[in-house]
Coordinates of C-alpha atoms in Angstrom, one line a residue:
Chain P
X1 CA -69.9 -33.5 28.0
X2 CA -69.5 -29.9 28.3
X3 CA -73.2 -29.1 28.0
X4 CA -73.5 -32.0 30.5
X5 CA -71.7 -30.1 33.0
X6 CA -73.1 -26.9 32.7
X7 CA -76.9 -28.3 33.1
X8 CA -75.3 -29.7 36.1
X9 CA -74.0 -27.1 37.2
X10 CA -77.5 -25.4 36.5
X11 CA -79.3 -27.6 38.4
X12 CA -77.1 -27.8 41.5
X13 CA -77.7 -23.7 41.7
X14 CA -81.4 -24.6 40.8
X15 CA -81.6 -26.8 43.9
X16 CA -79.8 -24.5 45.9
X17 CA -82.0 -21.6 45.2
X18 CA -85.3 -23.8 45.1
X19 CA -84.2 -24.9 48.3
X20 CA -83.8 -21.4 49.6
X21 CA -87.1 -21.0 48.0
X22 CA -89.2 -23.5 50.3
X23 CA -88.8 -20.9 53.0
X24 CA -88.4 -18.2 51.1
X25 CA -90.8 -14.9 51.7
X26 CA -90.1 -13.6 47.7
X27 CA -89.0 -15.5 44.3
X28 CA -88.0 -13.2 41.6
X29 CA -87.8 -14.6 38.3
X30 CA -86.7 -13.3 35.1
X31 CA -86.5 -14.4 31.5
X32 CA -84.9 -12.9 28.6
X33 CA -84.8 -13.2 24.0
X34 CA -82.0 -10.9 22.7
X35 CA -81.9 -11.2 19.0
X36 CA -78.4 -9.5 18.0
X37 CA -78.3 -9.2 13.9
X38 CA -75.8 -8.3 12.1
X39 CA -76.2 -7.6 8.4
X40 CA -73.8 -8.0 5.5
X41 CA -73.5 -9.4 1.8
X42 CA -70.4 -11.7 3.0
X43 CA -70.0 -11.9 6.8
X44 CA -74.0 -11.7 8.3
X45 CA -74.1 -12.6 11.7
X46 CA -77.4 -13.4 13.9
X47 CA -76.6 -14.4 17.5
X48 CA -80.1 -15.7 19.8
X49 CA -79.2 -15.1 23.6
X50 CA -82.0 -16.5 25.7
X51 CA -81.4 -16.4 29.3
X52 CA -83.2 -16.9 32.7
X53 CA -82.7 -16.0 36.4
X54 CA -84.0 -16.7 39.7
X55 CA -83.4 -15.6 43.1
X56 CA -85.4 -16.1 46.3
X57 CA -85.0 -14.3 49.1
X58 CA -84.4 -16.6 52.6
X59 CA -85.0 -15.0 56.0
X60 CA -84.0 -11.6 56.7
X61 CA -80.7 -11.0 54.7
X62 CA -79.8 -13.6 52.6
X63 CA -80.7 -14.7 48.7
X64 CA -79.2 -16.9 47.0
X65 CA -79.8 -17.0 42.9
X66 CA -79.6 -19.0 40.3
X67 CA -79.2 -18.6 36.4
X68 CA -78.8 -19.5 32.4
X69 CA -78.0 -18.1 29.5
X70 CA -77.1 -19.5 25.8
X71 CA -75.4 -17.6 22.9
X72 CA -76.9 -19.2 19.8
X73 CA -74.6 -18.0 17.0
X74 CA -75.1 -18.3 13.4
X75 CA -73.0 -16.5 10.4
X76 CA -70.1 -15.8 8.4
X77 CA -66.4 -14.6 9.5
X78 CA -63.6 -13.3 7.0
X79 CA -60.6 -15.9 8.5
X80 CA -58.2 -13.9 7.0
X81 CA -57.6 -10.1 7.2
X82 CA -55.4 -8.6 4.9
X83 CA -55.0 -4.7 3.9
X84 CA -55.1 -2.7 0.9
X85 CA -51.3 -3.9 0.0
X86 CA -51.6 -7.4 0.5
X87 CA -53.4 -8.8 -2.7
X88 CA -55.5 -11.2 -0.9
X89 CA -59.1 -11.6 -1.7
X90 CA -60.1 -11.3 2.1
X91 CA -63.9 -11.1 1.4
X92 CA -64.4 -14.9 -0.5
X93 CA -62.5 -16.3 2.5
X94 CA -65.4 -15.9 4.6
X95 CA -66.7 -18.9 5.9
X96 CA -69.7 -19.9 7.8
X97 CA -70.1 -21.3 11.3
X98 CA -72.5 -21.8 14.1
X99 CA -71.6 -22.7 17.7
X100 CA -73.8 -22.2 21.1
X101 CA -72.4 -21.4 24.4
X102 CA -74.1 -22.3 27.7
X103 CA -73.5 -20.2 31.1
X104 CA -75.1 -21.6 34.2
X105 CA -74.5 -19.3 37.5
X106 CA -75.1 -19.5 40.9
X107 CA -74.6 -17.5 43.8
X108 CA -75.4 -15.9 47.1
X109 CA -75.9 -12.1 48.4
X110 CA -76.1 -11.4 52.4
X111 CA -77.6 -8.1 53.5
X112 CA -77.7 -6.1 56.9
X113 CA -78.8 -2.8 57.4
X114 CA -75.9 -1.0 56.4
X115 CA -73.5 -3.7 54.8
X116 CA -73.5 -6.3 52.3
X117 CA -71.5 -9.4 51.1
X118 CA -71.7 -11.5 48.1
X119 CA -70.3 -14.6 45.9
X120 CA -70.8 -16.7 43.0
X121 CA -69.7 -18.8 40.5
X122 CA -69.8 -19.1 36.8
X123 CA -69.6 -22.0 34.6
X124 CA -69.7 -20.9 30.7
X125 CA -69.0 -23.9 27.7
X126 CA -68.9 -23.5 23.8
X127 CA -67.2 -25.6 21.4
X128 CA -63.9 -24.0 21.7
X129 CA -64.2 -22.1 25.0
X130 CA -64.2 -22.8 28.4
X131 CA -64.5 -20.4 31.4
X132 CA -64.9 -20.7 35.4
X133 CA -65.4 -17.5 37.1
X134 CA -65.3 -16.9 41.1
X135 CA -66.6 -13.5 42.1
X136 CA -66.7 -11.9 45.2
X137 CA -68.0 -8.6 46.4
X138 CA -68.8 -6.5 49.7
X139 CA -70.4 -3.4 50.4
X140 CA -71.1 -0.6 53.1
X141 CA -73.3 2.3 53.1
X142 CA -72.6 5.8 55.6
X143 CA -73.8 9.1 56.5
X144 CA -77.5 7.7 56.5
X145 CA -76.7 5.6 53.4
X146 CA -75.9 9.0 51.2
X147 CA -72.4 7.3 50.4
X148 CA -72.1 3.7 49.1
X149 CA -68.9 1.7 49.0
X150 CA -69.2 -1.0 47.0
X151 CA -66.1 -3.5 45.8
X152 CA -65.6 -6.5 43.6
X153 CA -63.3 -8.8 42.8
X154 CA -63.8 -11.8 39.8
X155 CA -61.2 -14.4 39.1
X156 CA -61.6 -16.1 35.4
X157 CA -59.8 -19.4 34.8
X158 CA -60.2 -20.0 30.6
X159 CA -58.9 -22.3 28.5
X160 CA -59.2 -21.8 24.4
X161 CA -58.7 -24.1 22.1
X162 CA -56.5 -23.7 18.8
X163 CA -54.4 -25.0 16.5
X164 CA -51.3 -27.3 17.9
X165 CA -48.5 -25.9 17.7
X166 CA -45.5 -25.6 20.2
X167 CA -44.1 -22.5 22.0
X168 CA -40.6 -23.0 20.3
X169 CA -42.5 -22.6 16.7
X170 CA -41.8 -18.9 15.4
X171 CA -44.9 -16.8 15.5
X172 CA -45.1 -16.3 11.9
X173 CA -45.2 -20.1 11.5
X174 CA -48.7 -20.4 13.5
X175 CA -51.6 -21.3 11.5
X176 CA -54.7 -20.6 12.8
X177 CA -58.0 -23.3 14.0
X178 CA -60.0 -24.5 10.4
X179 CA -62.7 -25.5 13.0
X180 CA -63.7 -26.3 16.2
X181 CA -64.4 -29.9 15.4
X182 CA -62.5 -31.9 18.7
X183 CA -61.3 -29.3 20.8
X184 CA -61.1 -30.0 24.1
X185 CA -61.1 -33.9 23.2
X186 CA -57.8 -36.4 23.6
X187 CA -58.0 -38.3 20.7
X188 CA -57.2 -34.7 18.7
X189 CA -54.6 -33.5 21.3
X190 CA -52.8 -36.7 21.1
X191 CA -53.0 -36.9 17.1
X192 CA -51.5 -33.0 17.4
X193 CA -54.1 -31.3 15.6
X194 CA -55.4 -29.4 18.8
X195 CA -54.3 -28.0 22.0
X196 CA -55.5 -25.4 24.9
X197 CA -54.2 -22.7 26.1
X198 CA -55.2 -20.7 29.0
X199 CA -56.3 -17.5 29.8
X200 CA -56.0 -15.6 33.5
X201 CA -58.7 -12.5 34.1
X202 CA -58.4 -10.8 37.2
X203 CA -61.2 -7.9 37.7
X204 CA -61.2 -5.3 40.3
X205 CA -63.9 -3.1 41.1
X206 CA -64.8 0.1 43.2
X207 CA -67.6 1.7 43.1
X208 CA -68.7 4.9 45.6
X209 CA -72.4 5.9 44.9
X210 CA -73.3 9.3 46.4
X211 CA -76.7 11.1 47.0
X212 CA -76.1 14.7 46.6
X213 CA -79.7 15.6 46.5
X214 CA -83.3 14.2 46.8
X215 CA -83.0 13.9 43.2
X216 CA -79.0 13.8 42.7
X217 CA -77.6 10.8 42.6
X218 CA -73.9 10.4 41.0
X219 CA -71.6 6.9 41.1
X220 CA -67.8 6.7 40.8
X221 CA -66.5 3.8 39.4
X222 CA -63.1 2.3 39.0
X223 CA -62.1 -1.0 37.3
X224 CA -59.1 -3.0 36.6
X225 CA -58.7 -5.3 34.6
X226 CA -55.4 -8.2 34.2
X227 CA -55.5 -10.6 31.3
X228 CA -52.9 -13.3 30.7
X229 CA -52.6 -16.1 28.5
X230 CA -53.8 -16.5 25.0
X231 CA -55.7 -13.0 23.8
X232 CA -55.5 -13.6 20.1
X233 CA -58.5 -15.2 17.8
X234 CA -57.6 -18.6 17.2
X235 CA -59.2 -18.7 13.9
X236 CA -58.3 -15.1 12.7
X237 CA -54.3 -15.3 10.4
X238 CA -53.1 -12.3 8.9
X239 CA -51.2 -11.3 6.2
X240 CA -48.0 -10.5 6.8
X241 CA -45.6 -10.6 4.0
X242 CA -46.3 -8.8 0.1
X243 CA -46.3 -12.3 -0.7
X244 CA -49.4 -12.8 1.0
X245 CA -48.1 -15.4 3.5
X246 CA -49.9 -15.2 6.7
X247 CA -49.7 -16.2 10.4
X248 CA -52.1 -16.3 13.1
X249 CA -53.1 -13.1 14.7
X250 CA -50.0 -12.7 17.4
X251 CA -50.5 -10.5 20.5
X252 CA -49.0 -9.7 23.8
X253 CA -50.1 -11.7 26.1
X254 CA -50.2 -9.5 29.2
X255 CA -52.7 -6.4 29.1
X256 CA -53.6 -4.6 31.9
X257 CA -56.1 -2.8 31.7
X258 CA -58.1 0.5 33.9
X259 CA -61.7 2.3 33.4
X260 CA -62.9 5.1 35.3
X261 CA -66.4 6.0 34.6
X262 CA -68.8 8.9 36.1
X263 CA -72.6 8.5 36.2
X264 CA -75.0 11.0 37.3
X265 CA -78.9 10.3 37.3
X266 CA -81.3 13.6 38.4
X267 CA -84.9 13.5 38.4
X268 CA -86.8 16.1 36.9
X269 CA -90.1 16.2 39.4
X270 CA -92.4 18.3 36.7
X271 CA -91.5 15.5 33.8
X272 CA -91.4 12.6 36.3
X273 CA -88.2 11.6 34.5
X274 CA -84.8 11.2 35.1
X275 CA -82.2 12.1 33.0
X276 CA -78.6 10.0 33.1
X277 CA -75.3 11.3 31.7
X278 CA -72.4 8.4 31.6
X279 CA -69.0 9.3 30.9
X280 CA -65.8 6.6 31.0
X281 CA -62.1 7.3 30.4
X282 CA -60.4 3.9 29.5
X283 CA -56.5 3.0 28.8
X284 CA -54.7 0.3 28.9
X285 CA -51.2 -1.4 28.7
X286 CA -51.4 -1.9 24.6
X287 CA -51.6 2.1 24.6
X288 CA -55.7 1.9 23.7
X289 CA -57.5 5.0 25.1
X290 CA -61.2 5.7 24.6
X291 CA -63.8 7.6 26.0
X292 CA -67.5 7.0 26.1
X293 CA -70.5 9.1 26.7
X294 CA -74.0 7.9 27.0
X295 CA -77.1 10.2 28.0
X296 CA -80.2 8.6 29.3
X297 CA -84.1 9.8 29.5
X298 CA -86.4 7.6 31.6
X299 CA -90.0 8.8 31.8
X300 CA -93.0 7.2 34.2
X301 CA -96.2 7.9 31.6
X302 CA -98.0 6.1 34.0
X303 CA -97.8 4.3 37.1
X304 CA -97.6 1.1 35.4
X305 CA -95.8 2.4 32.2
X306 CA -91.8 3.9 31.3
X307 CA -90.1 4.5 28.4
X308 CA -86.5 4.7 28.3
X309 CA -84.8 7.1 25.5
X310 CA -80.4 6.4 25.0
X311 CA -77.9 7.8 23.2
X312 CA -73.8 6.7 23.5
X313 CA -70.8 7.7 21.6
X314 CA -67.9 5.8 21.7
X315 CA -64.5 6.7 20.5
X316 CA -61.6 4.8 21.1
X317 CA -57.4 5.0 19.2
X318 CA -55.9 1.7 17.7
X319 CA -53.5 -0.1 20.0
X320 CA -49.6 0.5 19.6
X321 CA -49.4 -2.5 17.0
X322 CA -52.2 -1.8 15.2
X323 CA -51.8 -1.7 11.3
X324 CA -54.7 -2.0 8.5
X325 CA -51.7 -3.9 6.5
X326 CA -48.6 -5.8 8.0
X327 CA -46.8 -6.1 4.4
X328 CA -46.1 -2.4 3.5
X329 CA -44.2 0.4 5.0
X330 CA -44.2 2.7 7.6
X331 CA -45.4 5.6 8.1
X332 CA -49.7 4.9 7.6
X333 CA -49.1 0.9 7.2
X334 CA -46.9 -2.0 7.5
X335 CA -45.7 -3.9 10.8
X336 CA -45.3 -2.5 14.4
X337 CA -42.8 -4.7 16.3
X338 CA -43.5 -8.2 16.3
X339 CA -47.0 -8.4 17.0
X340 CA -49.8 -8.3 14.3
X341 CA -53.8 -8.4 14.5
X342 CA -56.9 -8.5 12.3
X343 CA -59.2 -7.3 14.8
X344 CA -61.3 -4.6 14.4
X345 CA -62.2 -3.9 18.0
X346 CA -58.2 -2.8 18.4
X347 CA -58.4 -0.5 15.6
X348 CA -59.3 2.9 15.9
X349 CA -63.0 3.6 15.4
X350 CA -66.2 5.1 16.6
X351 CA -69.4 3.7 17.1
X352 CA -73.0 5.2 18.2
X353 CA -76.0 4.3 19.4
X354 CA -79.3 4.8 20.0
X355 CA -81.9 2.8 21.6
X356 CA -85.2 2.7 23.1
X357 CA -86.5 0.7 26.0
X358 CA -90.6 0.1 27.3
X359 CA -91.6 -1.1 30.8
X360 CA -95.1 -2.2 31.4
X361 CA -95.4 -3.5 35.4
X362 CA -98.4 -4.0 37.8
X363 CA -98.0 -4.4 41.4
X364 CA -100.9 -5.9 43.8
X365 CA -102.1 -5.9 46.7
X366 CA -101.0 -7.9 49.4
X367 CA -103.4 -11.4 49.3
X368 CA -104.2 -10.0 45.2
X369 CA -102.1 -11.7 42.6
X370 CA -101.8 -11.8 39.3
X371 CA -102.9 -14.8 37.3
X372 CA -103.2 -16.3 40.6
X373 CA -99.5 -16.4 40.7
X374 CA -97.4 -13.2 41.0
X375 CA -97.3 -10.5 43.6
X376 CA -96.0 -8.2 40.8
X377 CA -94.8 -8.7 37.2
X378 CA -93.1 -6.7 34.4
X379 CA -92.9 -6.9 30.8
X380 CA -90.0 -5.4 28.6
X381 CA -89.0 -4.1 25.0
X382 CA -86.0 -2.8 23.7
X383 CA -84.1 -2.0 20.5
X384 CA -80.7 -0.4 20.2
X385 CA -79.1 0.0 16.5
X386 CA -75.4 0.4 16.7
X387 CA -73.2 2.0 14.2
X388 CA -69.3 1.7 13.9
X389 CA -67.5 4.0 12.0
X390 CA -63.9 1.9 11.3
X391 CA -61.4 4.5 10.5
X392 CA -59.1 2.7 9.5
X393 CA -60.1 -1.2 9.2
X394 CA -60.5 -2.4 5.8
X395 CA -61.3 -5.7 3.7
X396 CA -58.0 -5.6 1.5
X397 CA -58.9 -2.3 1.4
X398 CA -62.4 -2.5 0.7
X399 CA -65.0 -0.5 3.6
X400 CA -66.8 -3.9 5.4
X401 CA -70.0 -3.4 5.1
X402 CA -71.4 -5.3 8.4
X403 CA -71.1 -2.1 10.5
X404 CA -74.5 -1.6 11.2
X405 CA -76.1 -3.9 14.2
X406 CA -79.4 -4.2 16.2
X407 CA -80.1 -5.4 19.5
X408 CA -84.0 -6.5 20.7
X409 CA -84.5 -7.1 23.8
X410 CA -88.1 -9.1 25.1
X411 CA -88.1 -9.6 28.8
X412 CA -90.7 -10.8 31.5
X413 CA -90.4 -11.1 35.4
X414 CA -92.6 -11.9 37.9
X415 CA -91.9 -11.6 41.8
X416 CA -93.9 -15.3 43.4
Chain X
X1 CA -41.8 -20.8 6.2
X2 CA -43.5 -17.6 6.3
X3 CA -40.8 -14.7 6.9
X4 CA -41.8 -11.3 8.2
X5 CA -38.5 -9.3 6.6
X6 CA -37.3 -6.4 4.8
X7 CA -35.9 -3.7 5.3
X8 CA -38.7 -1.1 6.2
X9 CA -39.1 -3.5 9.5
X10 CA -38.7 -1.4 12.6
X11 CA -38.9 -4.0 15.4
X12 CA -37.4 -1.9 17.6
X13 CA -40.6 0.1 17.8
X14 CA -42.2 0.3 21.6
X15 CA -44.6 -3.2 22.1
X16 CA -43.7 -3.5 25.3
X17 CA -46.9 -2.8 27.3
X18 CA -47.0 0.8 28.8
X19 CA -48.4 1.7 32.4
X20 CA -51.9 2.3 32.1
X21 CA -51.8 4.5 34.7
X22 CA -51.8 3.6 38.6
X23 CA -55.3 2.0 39.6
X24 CA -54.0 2.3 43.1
X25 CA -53.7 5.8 43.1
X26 CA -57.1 6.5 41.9
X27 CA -58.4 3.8 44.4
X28 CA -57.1 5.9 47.4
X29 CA -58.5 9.3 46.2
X30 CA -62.0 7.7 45.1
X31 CA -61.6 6.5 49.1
X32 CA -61.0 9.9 50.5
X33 CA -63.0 12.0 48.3
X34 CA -66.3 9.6 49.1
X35 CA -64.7 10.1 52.8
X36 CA -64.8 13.7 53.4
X37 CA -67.2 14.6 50.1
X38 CA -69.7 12.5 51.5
X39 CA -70.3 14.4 55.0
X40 CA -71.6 17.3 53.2
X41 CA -74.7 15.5 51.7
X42 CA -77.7 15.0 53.9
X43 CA -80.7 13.6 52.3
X44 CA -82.7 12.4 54.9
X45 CA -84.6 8.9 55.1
X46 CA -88.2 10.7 54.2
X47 CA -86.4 12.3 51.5
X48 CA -85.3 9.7 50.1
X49 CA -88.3 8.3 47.8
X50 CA -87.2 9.8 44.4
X51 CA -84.2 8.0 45.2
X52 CA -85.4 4.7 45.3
X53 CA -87.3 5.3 42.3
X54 CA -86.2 2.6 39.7
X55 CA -85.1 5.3 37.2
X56 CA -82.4 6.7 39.2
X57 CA -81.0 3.3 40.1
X58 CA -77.2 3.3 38.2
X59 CA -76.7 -0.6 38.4
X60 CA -79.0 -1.4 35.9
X61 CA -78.7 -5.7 36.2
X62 CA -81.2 -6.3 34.6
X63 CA -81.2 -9.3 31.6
X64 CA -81.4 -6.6 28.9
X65 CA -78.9 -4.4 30.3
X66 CA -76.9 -7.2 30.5
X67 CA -76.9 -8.6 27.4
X68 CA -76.7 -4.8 26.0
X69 CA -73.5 -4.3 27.6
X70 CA -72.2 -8.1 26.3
X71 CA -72.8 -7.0 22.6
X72 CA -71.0 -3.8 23.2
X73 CA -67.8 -5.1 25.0
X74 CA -67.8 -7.3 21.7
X75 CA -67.6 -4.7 19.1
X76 CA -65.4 -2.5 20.8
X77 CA -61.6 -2.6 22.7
X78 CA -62.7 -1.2 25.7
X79 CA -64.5 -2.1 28.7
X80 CA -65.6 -1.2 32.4
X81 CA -67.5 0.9 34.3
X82 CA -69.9 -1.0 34.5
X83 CA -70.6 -4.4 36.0
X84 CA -67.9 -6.8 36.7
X85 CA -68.0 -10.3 34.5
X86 CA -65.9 -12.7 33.2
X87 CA -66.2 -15.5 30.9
X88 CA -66.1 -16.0 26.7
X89 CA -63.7 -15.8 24.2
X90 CA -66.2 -13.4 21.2
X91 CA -64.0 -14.8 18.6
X92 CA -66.8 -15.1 16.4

């Protein structure tokens, strides 16, 4: 039903952009395979993320675009996280799953000379998930278009499924989801073995984007973030008590949260490259702050050939009521408050990266095209291996060994 | 019923979300800096060819980039900076 909607929804913003496209002077389309993997003896993970996108340009100013992507998920998960204290055998609790979750997207830009204005909609489905997302942005450019203003706004409206239970029940009662088997259906809410619960994301955005120099460029960027409503995994419990007892994860559920990032980009005219330094400052309401750095080298070989070089370092502190183990003491484990979590991503870590990206592109003449077809095309590789360092996360207190990822990219567009 | 006691709890300990600073604040001196900063910049229009140049584009939108940037707001606790999205839970 929910797949049914999204093709849909896919089709209405097909139509709408196909429409667009009858008098349309340019069609830009793109297609995308991201293979994420994941190794590890007990919790592997391989997630497929095919996606496409089309926009065609109508009249002067306006385009209007149209797009899909899936998240084809395959693996393991530990369903219970325990620490070093709590005598649980965490790592033969892992248990395997697949799910796939469809986003269709539509929307609409309009450009004049000096401003721009733009909306659009997202519809995204998986077995246990549902979002709808309204964006909105708008955009001005001054002193000969040297400064750029550019601001966003996107409105979320979620719903997750999990286990039923009712606000009254103590939070240390909660058992998590076994599966997603009938979410989101009535025969399971009325027999009280599921319910949903929703979640509320507000994103801000601000962006100024400066041109210091014929080959300076620098961007400012500010973003806030609100989330309300359910933030915990509905299928992740934790132990809690030296018994080993344990309760689904149980987190605030207000977190606001703010990034401020710097990016500069300057060209070096003897290499024909440019070089890119990224740097964000991030904080938020659960007392998380991190900082991430990322430097960039993009080199034209050729006209019709790049290659991107990246490195990023990410460093981030646990959140206030984070604790590798919720049954022992203070000070280095044991509770904080009356909230608990078995996530990793709110545990103090670092992770690095390093990838590589390769642009091939040709561009005709007018009245020239390729295969008949395209004015210009473009064809794109790219691998990124991420490492996480968990400082403090363990498996009962054994090191998980699934720290290691990759990331390929293939990618093919084509302007009609 | 599972019972999360003893003695070494301390559950008066701070949970009770902090500010994360004033968004605001930062909002209004991003406006004035890109206000008065900006008048001191002049690139002109024929000088402007480097800039266009794909490489020094900062909103990369591409697919890649953005499924890149999905795989790393999963596997860590922060986010932004970048492009704003919304939608999926990551659970898995």
């Amino acid at each position: 039903m929910q797949l049914r909607r999204a093709v849909s929804g896919l089709g209405l913003a097909c139509a709408c952009a196909l429409t667009g496209a009858a008098s349309a002077q340019v069609v830009d389309s793109e297609a995308r395979m991201t293979v994420f993997v994941e190794p590890s003896s007990s919790s592997q993970l391989l997630v497929l993320h095919p996606g496409v996108r089309t926009a065609a340009r109508v009249g002067e100013s306006v385009t209007v675009s149209a797009g899909y992507d899936a998240d084809i998920v395959t693996g393991a998960t530990e369903a219970i996280k325990g620490g070093p204290l709590g005598g649980v055998d965490v790592v033969s609790s892992a248990t395997s799953f697949d799910d796939v979750r469809h986003v269709a997207q539509g929307g609409f830009s309009i450009e004049r000379r000096r401003t721009r204005l733009s909306g659009g909609y997202q519809f995204g489905t998986e077995s246990d998930y549902r979002s709808h997302s309204f964006s909105v942005g708008a955009g001005a450019d001054f002193n000969q278009k040297n400064t750029s203003l550019d601001l966003a706004y996107v409105r979320s409206f979620d719903d997750v499924c999990t286990s039923a239970f009712s606000a009254t029940l103590p939070t240390s009662s909660r058992q998590p989801l076994d599966a997603s088997s009938g979410c989101f259906t009535a025969g399971a809410r009325e027999e009280g073995r599921r319910a949903t619960r929703d979640i509320a994301l507000d994103n801000l955005q601000l962006a100024w984007t400066q041109s210091w120099s014929p080959v300076l460029s620098t961007q400012l960027v500010l973003t806030g973030q609100l989330q309300n409503g359910f933030l915990e995994n509905p299928y992740r419990a934790v132990v809690i008590a030296p018994s080993g007892a344990s309760a689904l994860e149980n987190h605030p559920e207000n977190r606001a949260r703010v990034a401020l990032a710097l990016r500069t980009k300057y060209f070096v005219r003897s290499w024909q490259a440019a070089w890119g330094a990224d740097a964000r400052l991030y904080r938020d309401t659960w007392d998380m702050w991190a900082g991430t750095f990322e430097l960039s080298l993009e080199k034209h070989w050729t006209p019709w050939f790049r290659l991107l070089g990246r490195a990023r370092v990410h460093q981030q502190t646990g959140v206030l009521f984070w604790s590798d183990d919720y049954t022992g003491g203070e000070p280095l484990t044991g509770p904080r408050g009356q909230y608990w979590t078995g996530d990793r991503e709110l545990s103090p870590l670092r992770s690095y990266s390093l990838g590589a990206r390769a642009l091939l592109t040709t561009q005709r003449r007018a009245g020239d095209r390729l295969l008949g077809i395209f004015l210009q095309g473009a064809a794109g590789a790219s691998l990124d291996l991420i490492k996480t360092d968990l400082r403090e996360f363990t498996w009962a207190g054994r090191s998980p060994d699934d720290t290691l990822a990759g990331v390929m990219s293939l990618t093919l567009s084509g302007s009609l | 019923m599972t019972k999360h006691s003893g003695s070494s709890i301390d559950t008066t300990r701070a949970t009770v979300p902090r500010d994360a600073g004033s968004p605001g604040r930062w909002a209004l001196a991003m406006f004035l800096l890109a206000t008065f900063s900006g008048g001191c910049a002049s690139v002109r229009p024929e000088q402007r060819a480097i800039l266009a140049d794909p490489t020094m584009q900062h909103d990369d939108e591409s697919l890649e980039a953005e499924a890149r940037r999905h795989v790393l707001e999963n596997r860590e606790g922060a986010f932004g900076g970048g492009s704003v999205r919304g939608g999926g839970c990551g659970c898995n």
